[in-house]
PDB file of C-alpha atoms and ligand atoms in Angstrom:
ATOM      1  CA  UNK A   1       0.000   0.000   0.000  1.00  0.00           C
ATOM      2  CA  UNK A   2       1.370   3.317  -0.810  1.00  0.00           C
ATOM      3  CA  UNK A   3       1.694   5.902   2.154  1.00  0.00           C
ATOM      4  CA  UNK A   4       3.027   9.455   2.241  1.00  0.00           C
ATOM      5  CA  UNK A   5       6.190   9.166   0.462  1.00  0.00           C
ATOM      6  CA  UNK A   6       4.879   7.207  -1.927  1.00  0.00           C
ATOM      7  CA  UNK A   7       1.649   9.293  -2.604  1.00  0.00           C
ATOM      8  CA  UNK A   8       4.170  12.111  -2.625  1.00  0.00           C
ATOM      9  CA  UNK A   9       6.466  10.836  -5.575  1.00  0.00           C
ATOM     10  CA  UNK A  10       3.415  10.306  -7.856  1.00  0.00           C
ATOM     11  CA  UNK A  11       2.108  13.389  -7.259  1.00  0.00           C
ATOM     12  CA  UNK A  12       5.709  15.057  -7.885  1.00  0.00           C
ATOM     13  CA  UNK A  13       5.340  12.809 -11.547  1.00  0.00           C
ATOM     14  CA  UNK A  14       1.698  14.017 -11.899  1.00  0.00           C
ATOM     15  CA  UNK A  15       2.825  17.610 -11.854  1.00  0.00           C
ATOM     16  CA  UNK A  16       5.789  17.756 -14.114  1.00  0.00           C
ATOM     17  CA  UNK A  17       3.453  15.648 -16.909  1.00  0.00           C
ATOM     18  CA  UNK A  18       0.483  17.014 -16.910  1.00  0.00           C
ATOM     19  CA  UNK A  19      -0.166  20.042 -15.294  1.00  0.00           C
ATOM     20  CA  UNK A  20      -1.423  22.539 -17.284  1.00  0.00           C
ATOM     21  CA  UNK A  21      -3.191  19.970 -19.446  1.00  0.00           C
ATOM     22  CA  UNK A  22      -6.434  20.204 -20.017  1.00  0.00           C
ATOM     23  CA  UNK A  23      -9.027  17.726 -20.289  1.00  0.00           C
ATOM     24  CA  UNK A  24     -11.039  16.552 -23.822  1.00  0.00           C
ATOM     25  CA  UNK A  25     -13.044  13.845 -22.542  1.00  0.00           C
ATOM     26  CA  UNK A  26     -12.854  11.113 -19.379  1.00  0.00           C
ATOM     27  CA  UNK A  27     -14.132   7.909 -19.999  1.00  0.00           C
ATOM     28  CA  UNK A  28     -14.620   5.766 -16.466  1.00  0.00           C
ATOM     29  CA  UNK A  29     -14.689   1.975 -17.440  1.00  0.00           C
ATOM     30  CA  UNK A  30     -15.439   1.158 -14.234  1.00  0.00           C
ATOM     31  CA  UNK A  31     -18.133   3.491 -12.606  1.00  0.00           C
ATOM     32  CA  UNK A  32     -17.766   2.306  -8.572  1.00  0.00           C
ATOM     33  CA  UNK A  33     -14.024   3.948  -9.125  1.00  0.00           C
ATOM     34  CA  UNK A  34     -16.036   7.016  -8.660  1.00  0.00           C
ATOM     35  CA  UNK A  35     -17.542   8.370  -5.546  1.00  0.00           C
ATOM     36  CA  UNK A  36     -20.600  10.402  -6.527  1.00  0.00           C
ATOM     37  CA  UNK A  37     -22.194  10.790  -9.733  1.00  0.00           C
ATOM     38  CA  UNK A  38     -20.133   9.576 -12.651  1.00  0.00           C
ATOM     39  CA  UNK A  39     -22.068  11.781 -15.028  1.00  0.00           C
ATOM     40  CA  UNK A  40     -21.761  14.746 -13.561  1.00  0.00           C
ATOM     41  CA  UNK A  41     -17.831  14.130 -12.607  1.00  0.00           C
ATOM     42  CA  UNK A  42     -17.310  13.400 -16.678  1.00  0.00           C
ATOM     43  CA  UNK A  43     -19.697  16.828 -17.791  1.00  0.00           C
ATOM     44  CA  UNK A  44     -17.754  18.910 -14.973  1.00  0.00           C
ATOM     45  CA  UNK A  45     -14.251  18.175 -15.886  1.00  0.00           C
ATOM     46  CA  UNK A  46     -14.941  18.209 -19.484  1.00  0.00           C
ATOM     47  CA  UNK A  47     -12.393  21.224 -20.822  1.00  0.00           C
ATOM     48  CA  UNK A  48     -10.694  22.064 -17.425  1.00  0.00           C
ATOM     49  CA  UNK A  49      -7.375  22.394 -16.859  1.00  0.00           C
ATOM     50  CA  UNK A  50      -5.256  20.902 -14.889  1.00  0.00           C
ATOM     51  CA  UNK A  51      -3.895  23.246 -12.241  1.00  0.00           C
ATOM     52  CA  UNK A  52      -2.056  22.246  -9.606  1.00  0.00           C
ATOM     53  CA  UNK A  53      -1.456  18.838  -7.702  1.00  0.00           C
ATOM     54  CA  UNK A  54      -1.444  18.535  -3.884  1.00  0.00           C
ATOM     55  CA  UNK A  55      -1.377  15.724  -1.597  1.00  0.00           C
ATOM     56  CA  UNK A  56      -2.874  15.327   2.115  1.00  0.00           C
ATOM     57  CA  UNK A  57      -1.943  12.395   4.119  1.00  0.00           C
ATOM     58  CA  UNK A  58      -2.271   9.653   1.186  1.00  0.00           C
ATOM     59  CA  UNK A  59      -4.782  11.444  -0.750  1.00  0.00           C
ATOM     60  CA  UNK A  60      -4.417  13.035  -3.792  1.00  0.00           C
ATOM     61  CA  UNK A  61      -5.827  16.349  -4.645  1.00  0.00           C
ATOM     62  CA  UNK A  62      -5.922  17.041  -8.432  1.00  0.00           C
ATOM     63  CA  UNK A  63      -7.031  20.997  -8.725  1.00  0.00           C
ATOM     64  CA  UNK A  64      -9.138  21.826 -12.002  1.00  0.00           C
ATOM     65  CA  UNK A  65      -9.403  24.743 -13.548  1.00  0.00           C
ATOM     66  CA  UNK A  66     -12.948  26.104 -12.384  1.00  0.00           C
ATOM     67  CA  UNK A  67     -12.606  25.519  -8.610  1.00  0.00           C
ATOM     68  CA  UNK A  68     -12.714  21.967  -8.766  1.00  0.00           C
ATOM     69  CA  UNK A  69     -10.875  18.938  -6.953  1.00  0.00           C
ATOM     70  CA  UNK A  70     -10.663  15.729  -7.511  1.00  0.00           C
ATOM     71  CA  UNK A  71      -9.725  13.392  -4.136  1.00  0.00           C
ATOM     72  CA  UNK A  72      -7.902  10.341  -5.280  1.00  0.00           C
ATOM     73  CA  UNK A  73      -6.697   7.745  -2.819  1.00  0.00           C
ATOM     74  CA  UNK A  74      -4.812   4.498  -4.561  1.00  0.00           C
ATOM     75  CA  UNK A  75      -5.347   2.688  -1.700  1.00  0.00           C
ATOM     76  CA  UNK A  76      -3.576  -0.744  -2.259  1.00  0.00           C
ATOM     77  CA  UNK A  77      -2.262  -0.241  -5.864  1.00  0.00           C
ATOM     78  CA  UNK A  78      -3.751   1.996  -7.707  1.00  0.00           C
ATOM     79  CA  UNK A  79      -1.221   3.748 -10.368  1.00  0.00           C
ATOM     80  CA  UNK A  80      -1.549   6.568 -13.390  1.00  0.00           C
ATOM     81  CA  UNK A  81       0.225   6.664 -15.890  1.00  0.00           C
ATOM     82  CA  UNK A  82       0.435   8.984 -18.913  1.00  0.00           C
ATOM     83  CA  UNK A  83       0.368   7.576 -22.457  1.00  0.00           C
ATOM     84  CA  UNK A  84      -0.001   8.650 -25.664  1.00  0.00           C
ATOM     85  CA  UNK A  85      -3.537   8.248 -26.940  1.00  0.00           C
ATOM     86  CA  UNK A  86      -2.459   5.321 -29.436  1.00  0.00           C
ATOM     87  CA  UNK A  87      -0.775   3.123 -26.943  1.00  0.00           C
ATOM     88  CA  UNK A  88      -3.112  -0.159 -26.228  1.00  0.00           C
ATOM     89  CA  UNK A  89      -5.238   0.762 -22.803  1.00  0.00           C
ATOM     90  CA  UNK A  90      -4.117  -2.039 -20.359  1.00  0.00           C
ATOM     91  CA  UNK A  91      -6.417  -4.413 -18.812  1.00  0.00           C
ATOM     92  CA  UNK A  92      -6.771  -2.578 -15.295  1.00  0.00           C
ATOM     93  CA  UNK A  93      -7.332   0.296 -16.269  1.00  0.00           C
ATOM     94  CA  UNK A  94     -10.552   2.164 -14.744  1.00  0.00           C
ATOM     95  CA  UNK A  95     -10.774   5.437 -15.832  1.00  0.00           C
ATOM     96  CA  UNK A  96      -9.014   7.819 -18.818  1.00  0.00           C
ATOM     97  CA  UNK A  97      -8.810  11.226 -18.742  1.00  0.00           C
ATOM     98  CA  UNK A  98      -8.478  12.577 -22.646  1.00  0.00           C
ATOM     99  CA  UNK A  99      -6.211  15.561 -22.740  1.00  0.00           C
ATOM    100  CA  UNK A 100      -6.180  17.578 -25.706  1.00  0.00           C
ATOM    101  CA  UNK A 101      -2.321  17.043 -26.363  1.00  0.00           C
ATOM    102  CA  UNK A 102      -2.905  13.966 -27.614  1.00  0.00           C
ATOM    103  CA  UNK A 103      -1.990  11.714 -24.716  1.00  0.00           C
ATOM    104  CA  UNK A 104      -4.364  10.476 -21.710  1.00  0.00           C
ATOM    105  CA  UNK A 105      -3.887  10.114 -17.474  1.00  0.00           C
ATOM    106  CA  UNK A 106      -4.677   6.716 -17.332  1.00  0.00           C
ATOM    107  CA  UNK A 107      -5.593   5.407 -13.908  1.00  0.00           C
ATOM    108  CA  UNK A 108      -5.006   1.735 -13.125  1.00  0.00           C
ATOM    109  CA  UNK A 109      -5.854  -0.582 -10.432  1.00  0.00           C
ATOM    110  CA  UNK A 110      -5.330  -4.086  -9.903  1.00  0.00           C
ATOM    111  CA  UNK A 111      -7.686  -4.579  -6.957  1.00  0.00           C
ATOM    112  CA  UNK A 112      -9.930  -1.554  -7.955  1.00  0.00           C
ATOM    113  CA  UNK A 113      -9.973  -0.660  -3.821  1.00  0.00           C
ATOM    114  CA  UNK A 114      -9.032   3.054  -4.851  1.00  0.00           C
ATOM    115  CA  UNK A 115     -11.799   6.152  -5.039  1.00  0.00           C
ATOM    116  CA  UNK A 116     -11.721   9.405  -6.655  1.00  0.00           C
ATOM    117  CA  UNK A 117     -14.663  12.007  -5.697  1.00  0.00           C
ATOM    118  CA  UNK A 118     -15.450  15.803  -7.164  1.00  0.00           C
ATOM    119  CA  UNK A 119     -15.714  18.574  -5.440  1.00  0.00           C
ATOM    120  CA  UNK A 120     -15.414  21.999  -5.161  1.00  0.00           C
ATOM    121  CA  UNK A 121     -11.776  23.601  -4.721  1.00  0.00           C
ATOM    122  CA  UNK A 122     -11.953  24.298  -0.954  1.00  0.00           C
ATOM    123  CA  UNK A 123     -14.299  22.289   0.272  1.00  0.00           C
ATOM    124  CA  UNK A 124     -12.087  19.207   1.393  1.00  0.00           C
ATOM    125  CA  UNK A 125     -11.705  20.147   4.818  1.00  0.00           C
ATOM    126  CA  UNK A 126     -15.283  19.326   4.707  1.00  0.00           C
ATOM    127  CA  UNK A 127     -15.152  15.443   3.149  1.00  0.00           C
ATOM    128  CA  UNK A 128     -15.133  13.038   5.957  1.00  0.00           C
ATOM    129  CA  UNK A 129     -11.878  11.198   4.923  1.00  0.00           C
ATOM    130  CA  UNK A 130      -9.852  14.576   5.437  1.00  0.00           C
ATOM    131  CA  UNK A 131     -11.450  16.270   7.915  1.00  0.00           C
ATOM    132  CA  UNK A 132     -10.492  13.711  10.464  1.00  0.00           C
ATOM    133  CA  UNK A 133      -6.989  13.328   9.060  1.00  0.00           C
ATOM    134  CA  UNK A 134      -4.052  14.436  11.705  1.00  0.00           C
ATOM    135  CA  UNK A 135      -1.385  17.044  11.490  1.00  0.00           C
ATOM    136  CA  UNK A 136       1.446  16.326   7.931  1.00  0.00           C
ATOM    137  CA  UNK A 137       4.145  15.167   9.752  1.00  0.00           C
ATOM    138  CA  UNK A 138       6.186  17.789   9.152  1.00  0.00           C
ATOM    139  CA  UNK A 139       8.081  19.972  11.465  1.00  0.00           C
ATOM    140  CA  UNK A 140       6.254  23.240  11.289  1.00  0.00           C
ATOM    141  CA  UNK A 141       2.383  21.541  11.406  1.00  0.00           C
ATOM    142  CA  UNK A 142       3.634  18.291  13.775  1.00  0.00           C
ATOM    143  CA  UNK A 143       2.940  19.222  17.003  1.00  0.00           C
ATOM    144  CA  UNK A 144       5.437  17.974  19.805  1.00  0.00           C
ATOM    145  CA  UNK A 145       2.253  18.628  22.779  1.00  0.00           C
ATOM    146  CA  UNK A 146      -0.047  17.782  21.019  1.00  0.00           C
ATOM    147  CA  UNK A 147       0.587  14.489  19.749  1.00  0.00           C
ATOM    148  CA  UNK A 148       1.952  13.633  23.219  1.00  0.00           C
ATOM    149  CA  UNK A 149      -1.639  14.732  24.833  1.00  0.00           C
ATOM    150  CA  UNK A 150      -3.077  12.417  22.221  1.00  0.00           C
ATOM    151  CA  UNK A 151      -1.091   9.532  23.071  1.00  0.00           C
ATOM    152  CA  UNK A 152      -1.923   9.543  26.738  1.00  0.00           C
ATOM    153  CA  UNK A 153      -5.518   9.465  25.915  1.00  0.00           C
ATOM    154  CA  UNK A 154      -4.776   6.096  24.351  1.00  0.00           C
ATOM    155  CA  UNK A 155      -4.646   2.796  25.336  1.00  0.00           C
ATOM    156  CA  UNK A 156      -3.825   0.666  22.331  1.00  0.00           C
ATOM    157  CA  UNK A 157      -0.335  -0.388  21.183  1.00  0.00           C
ATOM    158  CA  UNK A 158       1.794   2.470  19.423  1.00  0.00           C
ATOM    159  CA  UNK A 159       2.403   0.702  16.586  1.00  0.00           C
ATOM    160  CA  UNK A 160      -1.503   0.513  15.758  1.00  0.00           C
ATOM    161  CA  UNK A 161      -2.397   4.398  16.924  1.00  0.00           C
ATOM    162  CA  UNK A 162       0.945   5.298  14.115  1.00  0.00           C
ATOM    163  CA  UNK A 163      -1.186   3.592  11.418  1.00  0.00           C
ATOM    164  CA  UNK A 164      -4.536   5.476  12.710  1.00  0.00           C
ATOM    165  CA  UNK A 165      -4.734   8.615  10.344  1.00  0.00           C
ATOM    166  CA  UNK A 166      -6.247  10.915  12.369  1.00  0.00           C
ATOM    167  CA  UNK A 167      -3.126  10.971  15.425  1.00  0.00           C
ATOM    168  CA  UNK A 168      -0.614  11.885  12.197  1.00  0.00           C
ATOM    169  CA  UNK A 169      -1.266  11.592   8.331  1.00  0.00           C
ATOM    170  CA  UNK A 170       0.697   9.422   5.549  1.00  0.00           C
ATOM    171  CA  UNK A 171       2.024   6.331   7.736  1.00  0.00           C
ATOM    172  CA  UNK A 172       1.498   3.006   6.611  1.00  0.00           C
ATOM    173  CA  UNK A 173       2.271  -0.416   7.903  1.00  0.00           C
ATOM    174  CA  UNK A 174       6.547  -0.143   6.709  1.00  0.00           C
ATOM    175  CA  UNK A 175       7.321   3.228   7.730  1.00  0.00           C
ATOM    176  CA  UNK A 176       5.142   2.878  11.186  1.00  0.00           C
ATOM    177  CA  UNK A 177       7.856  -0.689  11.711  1.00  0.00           C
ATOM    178  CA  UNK A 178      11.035   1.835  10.743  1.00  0.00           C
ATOM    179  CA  UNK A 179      10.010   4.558  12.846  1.00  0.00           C
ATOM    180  CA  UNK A 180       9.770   2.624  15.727  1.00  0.00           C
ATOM    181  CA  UNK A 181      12.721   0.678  15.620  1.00  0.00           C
ATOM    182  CA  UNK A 182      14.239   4.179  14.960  1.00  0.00           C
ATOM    183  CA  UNK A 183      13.066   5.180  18.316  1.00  0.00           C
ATOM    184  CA  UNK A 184      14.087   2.239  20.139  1.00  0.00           C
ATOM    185  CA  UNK A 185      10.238   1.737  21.250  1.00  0.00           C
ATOM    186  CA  UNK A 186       8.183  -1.911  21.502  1.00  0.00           C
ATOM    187  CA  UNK A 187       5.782  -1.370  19.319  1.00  0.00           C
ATOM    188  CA  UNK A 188       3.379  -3.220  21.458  1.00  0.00           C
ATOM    189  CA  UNK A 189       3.901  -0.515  24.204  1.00  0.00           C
ATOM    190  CA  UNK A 190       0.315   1.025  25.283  1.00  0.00           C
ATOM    191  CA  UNK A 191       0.285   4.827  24.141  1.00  0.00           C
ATOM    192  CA  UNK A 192      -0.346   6.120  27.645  1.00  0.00           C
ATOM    193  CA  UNK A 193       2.692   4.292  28.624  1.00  0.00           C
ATOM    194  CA  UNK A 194       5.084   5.916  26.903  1.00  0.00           C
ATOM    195  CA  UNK A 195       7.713   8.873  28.163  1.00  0.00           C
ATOM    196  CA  UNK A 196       7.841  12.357  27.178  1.00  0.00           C
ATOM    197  CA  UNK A 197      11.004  11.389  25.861  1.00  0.00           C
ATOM    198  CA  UNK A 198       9.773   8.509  23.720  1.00  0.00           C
ATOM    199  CA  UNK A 199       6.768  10.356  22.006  1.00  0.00           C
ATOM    200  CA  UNK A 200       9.459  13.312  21.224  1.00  0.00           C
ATOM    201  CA  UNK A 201      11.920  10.920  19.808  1.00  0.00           C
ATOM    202  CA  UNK A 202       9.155   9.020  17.790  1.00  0.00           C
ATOM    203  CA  UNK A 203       7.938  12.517  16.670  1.00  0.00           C
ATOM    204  CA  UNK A 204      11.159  13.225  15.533  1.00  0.00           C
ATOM    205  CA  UNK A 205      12.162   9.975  13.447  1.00  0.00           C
ATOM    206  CA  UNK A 206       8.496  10.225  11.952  1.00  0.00           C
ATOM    207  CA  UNK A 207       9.465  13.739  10.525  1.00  0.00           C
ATOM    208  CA  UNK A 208      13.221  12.406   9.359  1.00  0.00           C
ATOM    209  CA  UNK A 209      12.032   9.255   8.082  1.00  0.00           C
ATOM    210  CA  UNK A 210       9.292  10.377   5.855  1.00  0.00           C
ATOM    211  CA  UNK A 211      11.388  13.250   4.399  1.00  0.00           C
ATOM    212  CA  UNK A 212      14.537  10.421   3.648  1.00  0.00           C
ATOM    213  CA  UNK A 213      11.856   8.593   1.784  1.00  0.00           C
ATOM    214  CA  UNK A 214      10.469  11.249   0.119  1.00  0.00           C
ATOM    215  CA  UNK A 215      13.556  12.204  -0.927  1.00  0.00           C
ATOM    216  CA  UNK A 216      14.454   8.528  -2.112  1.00  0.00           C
ATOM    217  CA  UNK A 217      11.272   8.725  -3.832  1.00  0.00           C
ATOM    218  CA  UNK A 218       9.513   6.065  -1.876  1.00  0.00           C
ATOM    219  CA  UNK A 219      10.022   2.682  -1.614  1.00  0.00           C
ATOM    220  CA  UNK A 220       9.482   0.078  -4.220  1.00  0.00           C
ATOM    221  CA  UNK A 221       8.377  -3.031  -2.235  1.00  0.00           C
ATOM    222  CA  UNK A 222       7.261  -6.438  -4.809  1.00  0.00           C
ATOM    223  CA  UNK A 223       5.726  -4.765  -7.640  1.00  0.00           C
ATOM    224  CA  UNK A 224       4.907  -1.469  -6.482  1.00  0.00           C
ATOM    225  CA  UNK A 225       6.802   1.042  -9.200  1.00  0.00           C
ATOM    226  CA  UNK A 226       5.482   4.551  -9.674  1.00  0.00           C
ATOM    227  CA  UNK A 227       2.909   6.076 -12.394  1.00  0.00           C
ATOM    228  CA  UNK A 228       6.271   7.120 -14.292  1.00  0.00           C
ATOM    229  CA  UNK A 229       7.534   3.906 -14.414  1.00  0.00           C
ATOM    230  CA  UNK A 230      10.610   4.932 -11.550  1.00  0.00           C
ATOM    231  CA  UNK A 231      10.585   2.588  -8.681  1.00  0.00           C
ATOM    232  CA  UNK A 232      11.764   4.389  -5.361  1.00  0.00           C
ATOM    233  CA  UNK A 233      14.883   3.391  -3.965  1.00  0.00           C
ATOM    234  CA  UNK A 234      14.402   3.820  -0.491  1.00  0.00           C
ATOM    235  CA  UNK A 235      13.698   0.109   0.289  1.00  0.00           C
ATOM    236  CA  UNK A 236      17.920   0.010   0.753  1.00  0.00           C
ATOM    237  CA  UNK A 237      17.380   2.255   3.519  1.00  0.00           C
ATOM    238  CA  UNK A 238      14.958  -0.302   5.593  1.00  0.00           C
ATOM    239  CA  UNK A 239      16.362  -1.500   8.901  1.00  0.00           C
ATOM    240  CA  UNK A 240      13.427  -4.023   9.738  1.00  0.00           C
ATOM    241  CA  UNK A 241      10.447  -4.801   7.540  1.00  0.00           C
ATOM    242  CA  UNK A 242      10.983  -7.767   5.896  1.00  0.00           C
ATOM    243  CA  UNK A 243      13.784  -8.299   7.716  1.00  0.00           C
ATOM    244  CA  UNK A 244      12.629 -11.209  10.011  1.00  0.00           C
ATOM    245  CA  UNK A 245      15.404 -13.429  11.156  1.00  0.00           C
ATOM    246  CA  UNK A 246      17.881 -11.324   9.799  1.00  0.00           C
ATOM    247  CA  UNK A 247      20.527  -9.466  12.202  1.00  0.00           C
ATOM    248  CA  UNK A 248      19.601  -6.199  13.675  1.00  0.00           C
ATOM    249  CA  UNK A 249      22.186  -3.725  12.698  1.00  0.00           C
ATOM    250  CA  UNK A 250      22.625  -2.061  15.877  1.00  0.00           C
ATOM    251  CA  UNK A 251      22.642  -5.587  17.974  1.00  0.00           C
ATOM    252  CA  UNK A 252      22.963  -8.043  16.073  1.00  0.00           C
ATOM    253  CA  UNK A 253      20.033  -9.905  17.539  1.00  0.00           C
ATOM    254  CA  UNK A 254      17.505 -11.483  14.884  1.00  0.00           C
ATOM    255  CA  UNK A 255      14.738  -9.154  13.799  1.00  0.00           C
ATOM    256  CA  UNK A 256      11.077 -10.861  14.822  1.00  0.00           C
ATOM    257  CA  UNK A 257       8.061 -10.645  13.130  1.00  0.00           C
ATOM    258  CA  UNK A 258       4.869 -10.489  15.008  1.00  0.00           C
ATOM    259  CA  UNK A 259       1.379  -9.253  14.976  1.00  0.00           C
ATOM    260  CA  UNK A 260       0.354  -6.287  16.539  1.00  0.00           C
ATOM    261  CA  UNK A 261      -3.934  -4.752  15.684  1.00  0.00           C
ATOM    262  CA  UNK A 262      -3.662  -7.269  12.846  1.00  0.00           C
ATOM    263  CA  UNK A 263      -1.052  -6.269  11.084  1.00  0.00           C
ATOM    264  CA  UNK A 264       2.681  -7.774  10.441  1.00  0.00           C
ATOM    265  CA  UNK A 265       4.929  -5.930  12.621  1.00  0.00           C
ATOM    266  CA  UNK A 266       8.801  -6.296  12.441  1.00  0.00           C
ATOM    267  CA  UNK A 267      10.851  -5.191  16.306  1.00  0.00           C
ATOM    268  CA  UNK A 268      14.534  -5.898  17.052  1.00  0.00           C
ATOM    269  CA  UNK A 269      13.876  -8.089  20.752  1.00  0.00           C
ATOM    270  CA  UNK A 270      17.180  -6.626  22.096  1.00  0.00           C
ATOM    271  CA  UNK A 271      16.889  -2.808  21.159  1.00  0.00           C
ATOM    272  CA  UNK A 272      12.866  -2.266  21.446  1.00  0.00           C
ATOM    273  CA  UNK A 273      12.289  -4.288  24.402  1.00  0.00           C
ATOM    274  CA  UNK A 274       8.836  -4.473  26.427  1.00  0.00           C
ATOM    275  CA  UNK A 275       9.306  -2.113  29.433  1.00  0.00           C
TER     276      UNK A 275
HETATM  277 ZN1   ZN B   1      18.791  -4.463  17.931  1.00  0.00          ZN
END
């Protein structure tokens, strides 16, 4: 599944392709891609331009020309890619927008879990999916109080309230498994039991991490590759997932794989230990 960084390198490829491209026709093969009315999302976008491309948390926010938004989320594997209009249309492929250059922003998914929805330019604050979203972890709108406040109010393991979007935005189940072992912190530890300390360090490796990969462009994990065709390289910089049995690099000790809320979680025993 792609979180921020990954989000964040296909929306860095979406804007040097096709922004300022404007649309000649979308044609949605497969109408449940779309949240809301399909019609009116094809007779809206119909001969806007593409303006700008922003991201929050995982979503993508795809600014039209005449104050519209689309909200895309890929969810597990959903991809665009730009191609010229002649170019065969692959099989998963849900929804082509025409531009009038000749080439289309073709949006493919695999497992067809991923949604786009219209709106009007401003209004996503207001969409249920991003309203509840938490602070980008970034250093400026991260807040060091706040998210410790939060964590005390919370009883469940840290490792599940990292992959709850509304604490902080964009982590997913690899970087949630880095961060931690980052921080030296179990990630089976209860929130409320956690130091000052800890919740500043984790904080702090949340902010570096996602920036490294960002700046790696992501991480390319099985056959997760970008809507350019660049795979991210950042999967050289993991230090535990998918790294079970192999040595921890600070100890030495083998890396373990467990579950934590359901989902895989990789710990060094030695260096994250249960306090
Ligand atoms: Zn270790």
């Amino acid at each position: 599944m792609p979180e921020l960084p990954e989000v964040e390198t296909v929306r860095r490829g979406l804007q040097s392709q096709v922004l300022k491209a404007k649309v000649a026709q979308i044609d949605v093969l497969y109408s449940k891609m779309i949240t809301g009315n399909v019609d009116e999302f094809v007779k809206k976008l119909k001969g806007c331009r593409i303006e700008a491309i922003d991201r929050r948390g995982k979503y993508l926010l795809i600014r039209f020309s005449q104050g519209l938004t689309v909200i895309s989320h890929l969810r597990m594997e959903g991809k665009y890619f730009v191609e010229k209009r002649e170019k065969p249309v692959e099989k998963h492929t849900h929804i082509i927008f025409e531009l009038t250059d000749g080439r289309q922003l073709r949006y493919n998914d695999v497992r067809k879990f991923g949604r786009m929805q219209l709106i009007k330019t401003g209004t996503e604050d207001m969409v249920p999916s991003i309203k509840k979203l938490g602070p980008e972890p970034t250093a400026d709108k991260f807040d060091k109080q706040l998210f410790y406040t939060d964590l005390m109010k919370r009883k469940k393991a840290i490792k599940t309230a990292l992959l709850d979007q509304t604490l902080v935005a964009g982590i997913g189940n690899i970087y949630a498994d880095e961060i931690l072992w980052l921080s030296k912190v179990n990630p089976q530890t209860p929130c409320n039991h956690l130091t000052k300390k800890e919740t500043t360090l984790i904080r702090e490796k949340t902010i570096e991490e996602l920036a490294a990969a960002v700046e790696a462009g992501g991480t390319t994990i099985r056959s997760y590759i970008d809507a350019f065709q660049h795979s991210g390289s950042f999967q050289f910089n993991l230090h535990v997932y998918g790294k079970k049995g192999q040595p921890c690099e600070r100890c030495q000790t083998p890396i373990e794989k467990i579950v934590v809320g359901q989902r895989g979680t990789h710990f060094c025993p030695n260096c994250q230990k249960v306090k």
